[in-house]
């Protein structure tokens, strides 16, 4: 065999091995993409958060409802208010993949002090909520609509005066929800991403320790497998429907609320490259705050920790302006 043919044979064999390994790995990677598992352990402090809310709010209660009619599961959320709930706007706090509603304790207390009702849902598959997978807004936007209906029935909130504070993948949920619903007036969008497929590869690289370029084929197949799994569960004949069109850039183009996009310049979980296009596509009342030296929301180096005083001031000013209590 000539050297050229030998090189070609070795190259072909390596390509076949790479493709085979990528295909085999894509099954477990697909499960990881739509699971409620994050990149690290997130302590669930539900009991502590509930106790804290009860010390500082006049009204505290739990909501339970079946969520989206497409795939009902029991979903849970915590509501708290300074009182006179019908006269106050409500802020929803949406955690990211692998998170819990209890991680919002400090933010919820700030909102209560400013005179807002607060609504802390555990997204599908997370915390106290049922469900076997997370769909980055496809089902969650319908779940949240049911949460708002339940809060209006049980606590008398005004569905026409809503704000959202989101973190990470919860920001994708926030945009999908706000794109199809009136009544949302202000969104504090923290650590969001604009390119789901590229973000999926980066996430899997961080989760496995395998360099992103080596995961290109495996992550492509993993996304396809994840979409197909959800489509099967929902009884969809064609998985190429809206599930594959989940796109934060498309969603933000339909958002009419004011948006503050907050991103840590040193965020390794959602690097700036995944946020820039979203920042450029914000609605007319959109603003961007890139926080020097800060990392990902709800981590030790979060913008709220690195720039605490500025963060508090900007948060209060933003919601006072667009969702006055």
mmCIF file of N, CA and C in Angstrom, residues 81 83-90 115 117 155-158 161 324-325:
data_model
loop_
_atom_site.group_PDB
_atom_site.id
_atom_site.type_symbol
_atom_site.label_atom_id
_atom_site.label_comp_id
_atom_site.label_asym_id
_atom_site.label_seq_id
_atom_site.Cartn_x
_atom_site.Cartn_y
_atom_site.Cartn_z
ATOM 1 N N UNK A 81 -46.510 38.426 49.259
ATOM 2 C CA UNK A 81 -46.946 39.800 49.021
ATOM 3 C C UNK A 81 -46.876 40.607 50.308
ATOM 4 N N UNK A 83 -49.129 42.536 51.032
ATOM 5 C CA UNK A 83 -50.541 42.726 51.340
ATOM 6 C C UNK A 83 -51.224 43.509 50.236
ATOM 7 N N UNK A 84 -52.551 43.557 50.246
ATOM 8 C CA UNK A 84 -53.303 44.259 49.190
ATOM 9 C C UNK A 84 -52.837 43.791 47.813
ATOM 10 N N UNK A 85 -52.877 42.496 47.602
ATOM 11 C CA UNK A 85 -52.242 41.897 46.416
ATOM 12 C C UNK A 85 -52.804 42.422 45.100
ATOM 13 N N UNK A 86 -54.092 42.722 45.051
ATOM 14 C CA UNK A 86 -54.702 43.162 43.797
ATOM 15 C C UNK A 86 -54.213 44.535 43.364
ATOM 16 N N UNK A 87 -53.707 45.320 44.313
ATOM 17 C CA UNK A 87 -53.267 46.681 44.001
ATOM 18 C C UNK A 87 -51.794 46.750 43.628
ATOM 19 N N UNK A 88 -51.104 45.632 43.638
ATOM 20 C CA UNK A 88 -49.659 45.637 43.408
ATOM 21 C C UNK A 88 -49.299 44.869 42.136
ATOM 22 N N UNK A 89 -48.256 45.297 41.432
ATOM 23 C CA UNK A 89 -47.744 44.471 40.332
ATOM 24 C C UNK A 89 -47.001 43.260 40.888
ATOM 25 N N UNK A 90 -46.820 42.258 40.049
ATOM 26 C CA UNK A 90 -46.186 40.997 40.462
ATOM 27 C C UNK A 90 -44.953 40.733 39.624
ATOM 28 N N UNK A 115 -42.358 46.864 47.425
ATOM 29 C CA UNK A 115 -43.807 46.903 47.312
ATOM 30 C C UNK A 115 -44.408 45.984 46.273
ATOM 31 N N UNK A 117 -45.630 42.176 44.685
ATOM 32 C CA UNK A 117 -45.904 40.754 44.883
ATOM 33 C C UNK A 117 -44.778 39.979 44.211
ATOM 34 N N UNK A 155 -54.905 34.360 44.845
ATOM 35 C CA UNK A 155 -54.394 35.519 45.584
ATOM 36 C C UNK A 155 -54.868 36.863 45.026
ATOM 37 N N UNK A 156 -55.579 36.833 43.891
ATOM 38 C CA UNK A 156 -56.147 38.061 43.360
ATOM 39 C C UNK A 156 -55.176 38.990 42.659
ATOM 40 N N UNK A 157 -54.072 38.463 42.126
ATOM 41 C CA UNK A 157 -53.113 39.343 41.452
ATOM 42 C C UNK A 157 -53.707 39.877 40.156
ATOM 43 N N UNK A 158 -53.129 40.963 39.664
ATOM 44 C CA UNK A 158 -53.534 41.575 38.397
ATOM 45 C C UNK A 158 -52.663 41.008 37.279
ATOM 46 N N UNK A 161 -50.296 43.387 35.097
ATOM 47 C CA UNK A 161 -49.163 44.158 35.669
ATOM 48 C C UNK A 161 -48.106 43.173 36.153
ATOM 49 N N UNK A 324 -44.108 50.388 38.056
ATOM 50 C CA UNK A 324 -44.177 51.068 39.366
ATOM 51 C C UNK A 324 -45.106 50.360 40.335
ATOM 52 N N UNK A 325 -44.647 50.234 41.565
ATOM 53 C CA UNK A 325 -45.452 49.581 42.603
ATOM 54 C C UNK A 325 -46.260 50.650 43.331
#
